[in-house]
Coordinates of C-alpha atoms and ligand atoms in Angstrom, one line a residue:
M1036 CA 0.0 0.0 0.0
K1037 CA 1.4 3.4 -1.0
K1038 CA 1.9 5.9 1.8
F1039 CA 1.3 9.6 1.6
Y1040 CA 2.0 12.6 3.8
I1041 CA 0.2 15.9 3.5
E1042 CA 0.8 19.3 5.1
T1043 CA -1.7 22.1 4.9
F1044 CA -1.2 25.8 5.0
G1045 CA -3.8 28.6 4.8
C1046 CA -7.5 29.0 5.5
Q1047 CA -10.4 26.7 6.5
M1048 CA -11.2 26.2 2.8
N1049 CA -7.7 24.8 2.4
A1050 CA -8.0 22.7 5.5
H1051 CA -11.3 21.2 4.3
D1052 CA -9.9 20.7 0.8
S1053 CA -7.1 18.6 2.4
E1054 CA -9.8 16.6 4.2
K1055 CA -11.3 15.8 0.8
V1056 CA -7.9 15.1 -0.8
V1057 CA -7.1 12.7 2.1
G1058 CA -10.4 10.9 1.7
T1059 CA -9.8 10.6 -2.1
L1060 CA -6.3 9.2 -1.6
L1061 CA -7.6 6.7 1.0
Q1062 CA -10.3 5.7 -1.4
Q1063 CA -7.6 5.0 -4.0
G1064 CA -5.8 2.6 -1.7
Y1065 CA -3.2 5.0 -0.2
S1066 CA -2.6 5.2 3.6
Q1067 CA -1.7 8.4 5.5
V1068 CA 1.5 8.8 7.5
A1069 CA 2.6 11.5 10.0
E1070 CA 6.1 12.2 8.7
P1071 CA 7.4 13.0 5.2
E1072 CA 10.2 10.5 5.7
Q1073 CA 7.8 7.6 5.9
A1074 CA 5.9 8.6 2.7
E1075 CA 6.2 7.8 -1.0
L1076 CA 4.0 10.7 -1.9
I1077 CA 4.6 14.0 -0.2
L1078 CA 1.9 16.7 -0.7
Y1079 CA 1.8 20.4 0.3
N1080 CA -1.6 22.1 0.1
T1081 CA -0.5 25.7 -0.1
C1082 CA -1.6 29.3 0.5
S1083 CA -0.5 32.4 -1.3
I1084 CA -2.6 35.1 0.4
R1085 CA 0.5 36.9 1.6
D1086 CA 4.1 36.6 0.5
K1087 CA 5.1 34.9 3.8
A1088 CA 2.6 32.2 3.4
E1089 CA 3.8 31.5 -0.1
Q1090 CA 7.5 31.3 1.0
K1091 CA 6.7 28.5 3.4
V1092 CA 6.1 25.9 0.7
F1093 CA 9.4 26.6 -1.0
Y1094 CA 11.2 26.4 2.3
R1095 CA 9.5 23.0 2.9
L1096 CA 10.4 21.8 -0.6
Q1097 CA 14.0 22.7 0.0
Q1098 CA 14.0 21.1 3.4
F1099 CA 13.0 17.7 2.2
K1100 CA 14.7 17.8 -1.2
R1101 CA 17.1 15.0 -0.3
E1102 CA 14.0 12.7 0.0
A1103 CA 13.5 13.1 -3.7
G1104 CA 16.6 11.0 -4.3
K1105 CA 14.9 8.1 -2.6
G1106 CA 12.3 7.9 -5.3
K1107 CA 9.7 9.9 -3.5
V1108 CA 7.1 11.9 -5.4
F1109 CA 6.4 15.6 -4.4
G1110 CA 3.2 17.4 -5.2
V1111 CA 2.2 21.0 -4.7
L1112 CA -1.5 21.6 -4.4
G1113 CA -3.7 24.7 -3.7
C1114 CA -3.2 28.4 -4.2
V1115 CA 0.6 28.5 -4.8
A1116 CA 0.2 25.7 -7.3
Q1117 CA -2.5 27.5 -9.2
Q1118 CA -0.7 30.8 -9.1
E1119 CA 2.8 29.6 -10.0
G1120 CA 1.8 26.7 -12.3
E1121 CA 4.6 25.1 -14.2
A1122 CA 7.1 27.6 -12.9
I1123 CA 7.2 25.4 -9.7
F1124 CA 8.9 22.7 -11.7
E1125 CA 11.7 25.1 -12.5
R1126 CA 12.1 26.4 -9.0
A1127 CA 11.8 22.9 -7.4
P1128 CA 12.7 20.3 -10.1
H1129 CA 11.9 17.4 -7.7
V1130 CA 8.2 18.3 -7.8
S1131 CA 6.0 16.0 -10.1
L1132 CA 2.5 17.2 -9.4
V1133 CA 1.1 20.8 -9.5
A1134 CA -2.6 21.1 -9.1
G1135 CA -5.0 23.9 -8.1
S1136 CA -8.2 23.4 -6.1
A1137 CA -10.4 23.7 -9.2
S1138 CA -8.7 20.5 -10.5
Y1139 CA -9.2 18.2 -7.5
T1140 CA -12.1 16.4 -9.1
K1141 CA -9.4 15.0 -11.5
L1142 CA -7.2 13.9 -8.6
P1143 CA -7.8 10.1 -9.1
E1144 CA -6.7 10.5 -12.8
M1145 CA -3.7 12.5 -11.8
L1146 CA -2.7 9.8 -9.2
V1147 CA -2.9 7.2 -11.9
Q1148 CA -0.5 9.2 -14.1
L1149 CA 1.9 9.6 -11.2
E1150 CA 1.8 5.9 -10.5
A1151 CA 2.6 5.2 -14.1
G1152 CA 5.8 7.1 -13.5
N1153 CA 4.8 10.4 -15.2
R1154 CA 7.3 13.0 -14.1
R1155 CA 5.2 16.1 -14.7
V1156 CA 1.5 16.1 -14.0
T1157 CA -0.5 19.3 -13.8
G1158 CA -4.1 20.3 -13.1
L1159 CA -4.3 24.1 -13.7
S1160 CA -7.4 24.9 -15.6
L1161 CA -9.8 27.4 -14.0
D1162 CA -12.3 27.0 -16.7
T1163 CA -14.8 24.9 -14.6
D1164 CA -18.2 25.0 -13.2
E1165 CA -17.5 22.0 -11.0
T1166 CA -17.2 21.9 -7.3
F1167 CA -15.2 19.3 -5.4
D1168 CA -18.0 17.2 -3.9
T1169 CA -16.9 13.9 -2.5
P1170 CA -18.5 11.5 -0.1
F1171 CA -15.1 10.5 1.0
A1172 CA -13.9 13.5 3.0
R1173 CA -11.8 12.3 6.0
R1174 CA -12.6 14.9 8.6
D1175 CA -10.1 15.8 11.3
N1176 CA -12.6 16.8 14.0
P1177 CA -15.3 14.2 15.0
H1178 CA -17.7 16.8 16.3
R1179 CA -17.5 19.9 14.1
A1180 CA -17.5 19.5 10.3
Y1181 CA -16.7 21.8 7.5
I1182 CA -19.1 21.8 4.5
T1183 CA -18.2 23.7 1.3
I1184 CA -21.2 25.5 -0.1
I1185 CA -19.5 27.7 -2.7
E1186 CA -16.1 27.6 -4.3
G1187 CA -14.2 30.4 -6.0
C1188 CA -14.7 34.2 -6.0
D1189 CA -16.1 36.6 -8.5
K1190 CA -15.0 39.8 -6.7
A1191 CA -11.8 41.7 -7.8
C1192 CA -10.4 43.2 -4.6
A1193 CA -7.3 45.0 -5.6
Y1194 CA -5.0 43.2 -3.1
C1195 CA -6.3 39.6 -3.4
V1196 CA -5.0 36.5 -5.2
V1197 CA -8.1 34.4 -4.5
P1198 CA -10.0 35.0 -7.8
F1199 CA -6.8 33.9 -9.6
T1200 CA -6.1 30.9 -7.4
R1201 CA -9.6 29.5 -6.8
G1202 CA -11.3 30.5 -10.0
P1203 CA -14.9 31.7 -10.6
E1204 CA -17.8 31.2 -8.1
R1205 CA -19.5 27.9 -8.3
S1206 CA -22.3 27.1 -5.8
R1207 CA -23.4 23.6 -4.8
T1208 CA -27.0 22.6 -5.0
S1209 CA -28.9 23.1 -1.7
E1210 CA -29.9 19.5 -1.9
S1211 CA -26.4 18.2 -1.9
V1212 CA -25.4 20.6 1.0
L1213 CA -28.4 19.5 3.0
Q1214 CA -27.8 15.8 2.2
E1215 CA -24.2 16.2 3.4
T1216 CA -25.5 17.9 6.6
R1217 CA -27.9 15.1 7.3
T1218 CA -25.2 12.4 6.7
L1219 CA -22.9 14.3 9.1
A1220 CA -25.7 14.5 11.7
N1221 CA -26.4 10.8 11.4
A1222 CA -22.7 10.2 11.9
G1223 CA -22.8 12.1 15.2
Y1224 CA -21.7 15.6 14.2
T1225 CA -23.6 18.3 16.0
E1226 CA -21.8 21.4 14.6
V1227 CA -21.2 22.4 11.0
Q1228 CA -19.4 25.3 9.4
L1229 CA -20.5 26.3 6.0
L1230 CA -17.5 27.4 3.9
G1231 CA -16.9 29.6 0.9
Q1232 CA -14.7 32.5 -0.1
N1233 CA -17.8 34.6 -0.2
V1234 CA -20.7 32.6 1.3
N1235 CA -23.1 35.5 0.9
S1236 CA -23.1 35.3 -2.8
Y1237 CA -24.3 31.6 -2.6
R1238 CA -27.1 30.9 -5.1
D1239 CA -28.6 27.5 -5.4
P1240 CA -28.1 26.4 -9.0
S1241 CA -31.1 24.1 -8.8
P1242 CA -34.7 25.3 -9.6
V1243 CA -35.5 26.2 -6.0
G1244 CA -32.8 29.0 -6.3
W1245 CA -32.3 29.6 -2.6
D1246 CA -30.0 32.4 -1.5
F1247 CA -27.6 32.1 1.4
A1248 CA -30.0 33.1 4.2
Q1249 CA -32.5 30.4 3.0
L1250 CA -29.8 27.8 2.9
L1251 CA -28.6 28.8 6.4
R1252 CA -32.1 28.5 7.9
K1253 CA -32.6 25.0 6.3
T1254 CA -29.2 23.8 7.5
G1255 CA -30.1 25.0 11.0
E1256 CA -33.3 22.9 10.9
T1257 CA -31.4 19.6 10.3
E1258 CA -32.2 17.2 13.1
G1259 CA -29.2 16.6 15.3
I1260 CA -27.4 19.8 14.3
R1261 CA -27.1 22.1 17.2
R1262 CA -24.7 24.7 15.8
V1263 CA -24.2 26.2 12.4
R1264 CA -21.4 28.6 11.6
F1265 CA -20.3 30.2 8.3
T1266 CA -17.3 31.9 6.9
T1267 CA -16.4 34.1 5.1
S1268 CA -18.7 37.0 4.4
H1269 CA -18.3 39.9 2.0
P1270 CA -20.0 43.1 3.3
R1271 CA -21.3 44.0 -0.2
D1272 CA -23.4 40.8 -0.4
F1273 CA -24.3 40.6 3.3
V1274 CA -28.1 41.1 3.5
K1275 CA -30.4 41.8 6.4
G1276 CA -32.0 38.4 5.8
I1277 CA -28.9 36.7 7.3
I1278 CA -29.4 38.6 10.6
D1279 CA -33.1 37.7 10.6
A1280 CA -32.2 34.0 10.1
I1281 CA -29.8 34.2 13.0
D1282 CA -32.5 35.9 15.1
E1283 CA -35.1 33.3 14.4
S1284 CA -33.1 30.1 14.4
E1285 CA -31.3 29.1 17.7
A1286 CA -29.0 26.6 15.9
L1287 CA -27.3 29.4 13.9
C1288 CA -24.4 30.7 16.0
N1289 CA -24.6 34.3 16.9
H1290 CA -21.3 35.2 15.4
V1291 CA -20.5 37.0 12.1
H1292 CA -17.1 37.4 10.6
L1293 CA -17.4 40.4 8.4
P1294 CA -14.0 41.5 7.0
V1295 CA -14.0 45.3 6.7
Q1296 CA -10.3 45.7 5.5
S1297 CA -10.3 49.5 6.2
G1298 CA -12.4 52.2 7.8
S1299 CA -11.6 54.8 5.2
T1300 CA -14.0 55.1 2.3
K1301 CA -11.2 56.3 0.1
V1302 CA -9.0 53.3 0.8
L1303 CA -12.0 51.0 0.4
A1304 CA -12.6 52.4 -3.1
R1305 CA -9.0 51.9 -4.0
M1306 CA -9.3 48.3 -2.7
Q1307 CA -12.3 47.9 -5.0
R1308 CA -14.3 46.6 -2.1
L1309 CA -17.6 47.9 -3.5
Y1310 CA -18.9 49.4 -0.3
S1311 CA -18.2 52.6 1.7
R1312 CA -17.6 53.0 5.4
D1313 CA -21.3 54.0 5.8
D1314 CA -22.5 50.9 3.9
Y1315 CA -20.5 48.8 6.3
M1316 CA -21.7 50.6 9.4
R1317 CA -25.3 50.0 8.3
R1318 CA -24.6 46.3 8.4
I1319 CA -23.1 46.7 11.9
E1320 CA -26.3 48.5 12.9
W1321 CA -28.4 45.5 11.8
M1322 CA -26.3 43.3 14.0
K1323 CA -26.3 45.6 17.0
N1324 CA -30.1 45.9 16.7
A1325 CA -30.7 42.2 16.5
R1326 CA -32.6 40.3 19.1
R1327 CA -29.6 38.0 19.8
E1328 CA -26.3 39.4 20.9
I1329 CA -24.2 38.8 17.8
A1330 CA -20.4 38.7 18.2
I1331 CA -18.7 40.5 15.3
T1332 CA -15.1 39.8 14.1
T1333 CA -13.2 41.2 11.2
D1334 CA -10.0 41.3 9.1
I1335 CA -8.1 44.5 8.5
I1336 CA -5.2 45.3 6.2
V1337 CA -2.9 48.1 7.3
G1338 CA -0.6 50.0 4.9
F1339 CA -2.5 49.4 1.7
P1340 CA -0.9 51.6 -1.0
G1341 CA -1.9 55.3 -0.5
E1342 CA -3.2 54.8 3.1
T1343 CA -2.5 58.1 4.8
E1344 CA -2.2 58.6 8.5
E1345 CA -5.7 60.1 8.4
D1346 CA -7.1 57.0 6.6
F1347 CA -5.5 54.8 9.2
N1348 CA -6.9 56.9 12.0
E1349 CA -10.3 56.5 10.5
T1350 CA -9.8 52.7 10.7
V1351 CA -8.8 53.0 14.4
K1352 CA -11.8 55.2 15.1
M1353 CA -14.2 52.8 13.4
V1354 CA -12.7 49.9 15.3
E1355 CA -13.3 51.7 18.6
E1356 CA -16.8 52.6 17.6
I1357 CA -17.8 49.0 16.6
G1358 CA -16.0 47.1 19.5
Y1359 CA -15.1 43.9 17.6
D1360 CA -15.0 40.7 19.5
A1361 CA -11.8 39.6 17.6
M1362 CA -9.8 40.9 14.7
F1363 CA -7.1 39.6 12.3
I1364 CA -4.7 42.4 11.3
F1365 CA -2.5 42.0 8.3
K1366 CA 0.2 44.2 6.8
Y1367 CA -0.4 44.7 3.1
S1368 CA 1.6 42.3 1.0
K1369 CA 2.1 42.8 -2.8
R1370 CA 0.6 39.9 -4.7
P1371 CA 1.1 38.7 -8.3
N1372 CA -1.6 39.5 -10.8
T1373 CA -3.5 41.8 -8.5
S1374 CA -4.5 45.3 -9.6
A1375 CA -3.0 47.0 -6.5
L1376 CA 0.4 46.4 -8.2
Q1377 CA -0.3 49.4 -10.4
Y1378 CA -0.2 51.8 -7.4
E1379 CA 3.0 53.6 -6.8
D1380 CA 2.4 55.0 -3.4
H1381 CA 3.5 52.0 -1.3
I1382 CA 3.9 52.4 2.4
P1383 CA 7.3 51.7 3.9
E1384 CA 7.6 48.4 5.9
E1385 CA 8.4 50.1 9.2
E1386 CA 5.3 52.3 8.9
K1387 CA 3.1 49.2 8.2
T1388 CA 4.6 47.6 11.3
R1389 CA 3.9 50.7 13.3
R1390 CA 0.3 50.9 12.2
F1391 CA -0.1 47.1 12.9
M1392 CA 1.2 47.6 16.4
V1393 CA -1.0 50.6 17.2
L1394 CA -4.1 48.8 16.0
Q1395 CA -3.2 45.6 17.8
E1396 CA -2.7 47.5 21.0
R1397 CA -6.0 49.3 20.7
Q1398 CA -7.8 46.1 19.9
R1399 CA -6.3 44.2 22.8
A1400 CA -7.6 46.8 25.2
L1401 CA -11.0 46.7 23.6
Q1402 CA -11.2 42.9 23.8
I1403 CA -10.3 42.9 27.5
R1404 CA -13.1 45.4 28.1
R1405 CA -15.5 43.5 25.9
N1406 CA -14.7 40.1 27.4
S1407 CA -14.9 41.4 31.0
A1408 CA -18.6 42.0 30.4
Y1409 CA -19.1 38.3 30.3
V1410 CA -17.8 37.7 33.9
G1411 CA -20.8 36.5 36.0
R1412 CA -22.7 35.2 33.0
T1413 CA -23.5 31.6 32.2
E1414 CA -22.6 30.5 28.7
Q1415 CA -23.2 27.3 26.9
V1416 CA -20.1 25.8 25.4
H1417 CA -19.4 23.0 22.9
V1418 CA -16.4 21.2 24.5
E1419 CA -13.6 20.7 22.0
G1420 CA -10.5 19.8 24.0
F1421 CA -8.6 19.4 27.2
N1422 CA -5.5 21.4 28.2
R1423 CA -3.2 19.1 30.3
A1424 CA -1.0 22.0 31.3
T1425 CA -3.8 23.9 33.0
G1426 CA -6.2 21.1 33.8
Q1427 CA -9.0 22.9 32.0
W1428 CA -11.5 21.8 29.5
I1429 CA -11.6 23.9 26.4
G1430 CA -15.0 25.0 25.2
R1431 CA -16.4 27.4 22.6
T1432 CA -19.4 29.6 23.0
S1433 CA -21.9 30.2 20.2
Q1434 CA -20.3 33.6 19.8
N1435 CA -17.0 31.7 19.0
K1436 CA -15.3 32.7 22.3
M1437 CA -12.9 30.2 23.8
L1438 CA -14.1 29.4 27.4
N1439 CA -11.7 27.3 29.4
F1440 CA -13.2 25.7 32.5
H1441 CA -12.9 23.2 35.3
H1442 CA -15.4 20.4 35.8
P1443 CA -15.8 19.3 39.4
L1444 CA -16.7 15.6 38.6
L1445 CA -14.3 15.1 35.7
L1446 CA -11.0 16.7 36.4
A1447 CA -9.4 15.2 33.2
P1448 CA -10.3 12.8 30.4
E1449 CA -10.3 9.2 31.7
E1450 CA -10.5 5.9 30.1
G1451 CA -13.9 6.0 28.3
R1452 CA -14.9 9.3 29.9
T1453 CA -14.6 12.6 28.3
L1454 CA -16.5 15.9 27.9
I1455 CA -15.3 16.5 24.4
G1456 CA -18.2 16.8 22.1
S1457 CA -20.8 17.6 24.8
Y1458 CA -22.6 20.9 25.5
L1459 CA -22.4 22.3 29.0
D1460 CA -23.4 25.5 30.8
V1461 CA -20.3 27.3 32.3
L1462 CA -20.2 30.2 34.6
V1463 CA -17.7 32.8 33.4
T1464 CA -15.4 33.9 36.2
R1465 CA -12.5 35.6 34.5
A1466 CA -11.8 37.2 31.2
G1467 CA -8.6 37.9 29.2
P1468 CA -8.1 39.5 25.8
N1469 CA -8.4 36.3 23.8
S1470 CA -10.4 33.9 26.0
L1471 CA -12.7 33.5 29.0
A1472 CA -12.3 31.2 32.0
G1473 CA -15.0 29.6 34.2
E1474 CA -16.4 26.8 36.2
H1475 CA -19.0 24.2 35.5
F1476 CA -21.2 23.5 38.6
T1477 CA -22.6 20.0 38.0
G1478 CA -24.1 18.7 41.2
Y1479 CA -24.2 22.1 42.8
V1480 CA -27.3 24.0 43.4
Q1481 CA -26.7 27.4 41.8
Ligands
LIG2007 N1 -2.0 41.6 1.9 C1 -2.4 41.5 3.2 N2 -3.5 40.9 3.6 C2 -4.3 40.4 2.7 N3 -5.4 39.7 2.8 C3 -5.8 39.3 1.6 N4 -4.9 39.7 0.7 C4 -3.9 40.3 1.3 C5 -2.7 41.0 1.0 N5 -2.3 41.1 -0.3 C6 -6.1 39.5 4.1 C7 -7.5 40.1 4.0 C8 -8.4 38.9 4.0 C9 -7.6 37.9 4.8 C10 -8.0 36.5 4.6 O1 -6.3 38.1 4.4 O2 -7.7 40.9 5.2 O3 -9.7 39.2 4.5
LIG2008 FE1 -4.7 31.1 1.2 FE2 -6.7 32.5 0.1 FE3 -5.9 30.2 -1.0 FE4 -7.2 30.2 1.4 S1 -8.0 30.8 -0.6 S2 -5.4 29.0 0.9 S3 -6.3 32.1 2.3 S4 -4.7 32.1 -0.8

């Protein structure tokens, strides 16, 4: 039996693609190993969102180059594969397979070619309306499952490689999404996360023609599914119906990740984001006025070309006004093919770093304040792990906050006894910038 090793970089879409790739390989008679040294086929599922992410794969390829001499086959999958294409063979001649995510449906054929000793196999066409649906996905987490609902992206944000690396938007039929959800529920999954580069532009290609809000509601009605999450949203396509769905369906988690990128309308226009600061703030208003308390998180790019001190201050002001529950901050990174390359007014690296630190510091203080408001409240968590170092169980609230807690009757996992996968009420007793801590009071009268 042939053995393969796979390492994954990048976003949840990539993580889930790898689960599907692993399932496909197992189906083809391969077995998975934990170290590249033990494998005959070594795969890297790559990310090229920022330059640093892209460099990682070339570093790995260099690191294990000597393994190639032992007759091992190297494959580069994902966004760097799609972006660099056959140039990868020149940069790393020991690579035999280069395939982007839009070609994974052809993976079994490509494996056959590799097994036949073909030295150069590629899957690089983006001209597809297919999605990579497979019943064989081998999921890493037994309680929370990713489900792809839409692949690709039709937007043209000036900084972003995704439209070039993942191709045009293709939605799955609602029936196949719901069928997968039911299958997962029957297999014991209670939480699902709907995935897409822009889930809000989901449009059911079958005659019922559901939009994202309708799909969300229906997924939430699946028997056995207690939590539904989704990522990622584009503000332009984020409609009020999504908030109404969250308000009316308990199974939908009250958390929305809505990347804003900048608080300056001028910068947003240069980024080709297709919304203004005011448009974005209107969506925030919907969430603040919702019946349920919706946690809001975001992504921000600092130092986009032409971002002045004034623009940056607008971002900081907006962040303070909104009070995000969490934030990912990125320094702008020049990417191939993107339209922002045409701009000449690039921001020096030190200045990007300074803005990054200023924003990070502000956000840290805001998160401490926000999280402190949870002390004294009881929150339901889905337990997802145990931390041996602290002796705490790790849970996640519907709002996607990490809540670490002690359990008086089960101090640690024991043979055949664990809390992982269960839902429990936990009293929050402490708050930090990135997590909460608390106690579960089973057996105590509160
Ligand atoms: N430079 C820096 N950050 C980027 N992102 C996307 N492209 C770039 C880039 N060229 C960020 C955006 C996006 C997140 C996934 O990565 O904030 O929402
Ligand atoms: Fe990275 Fe974007 Fe590709 Fe995800 S879609 S792996 S974030 S480049």
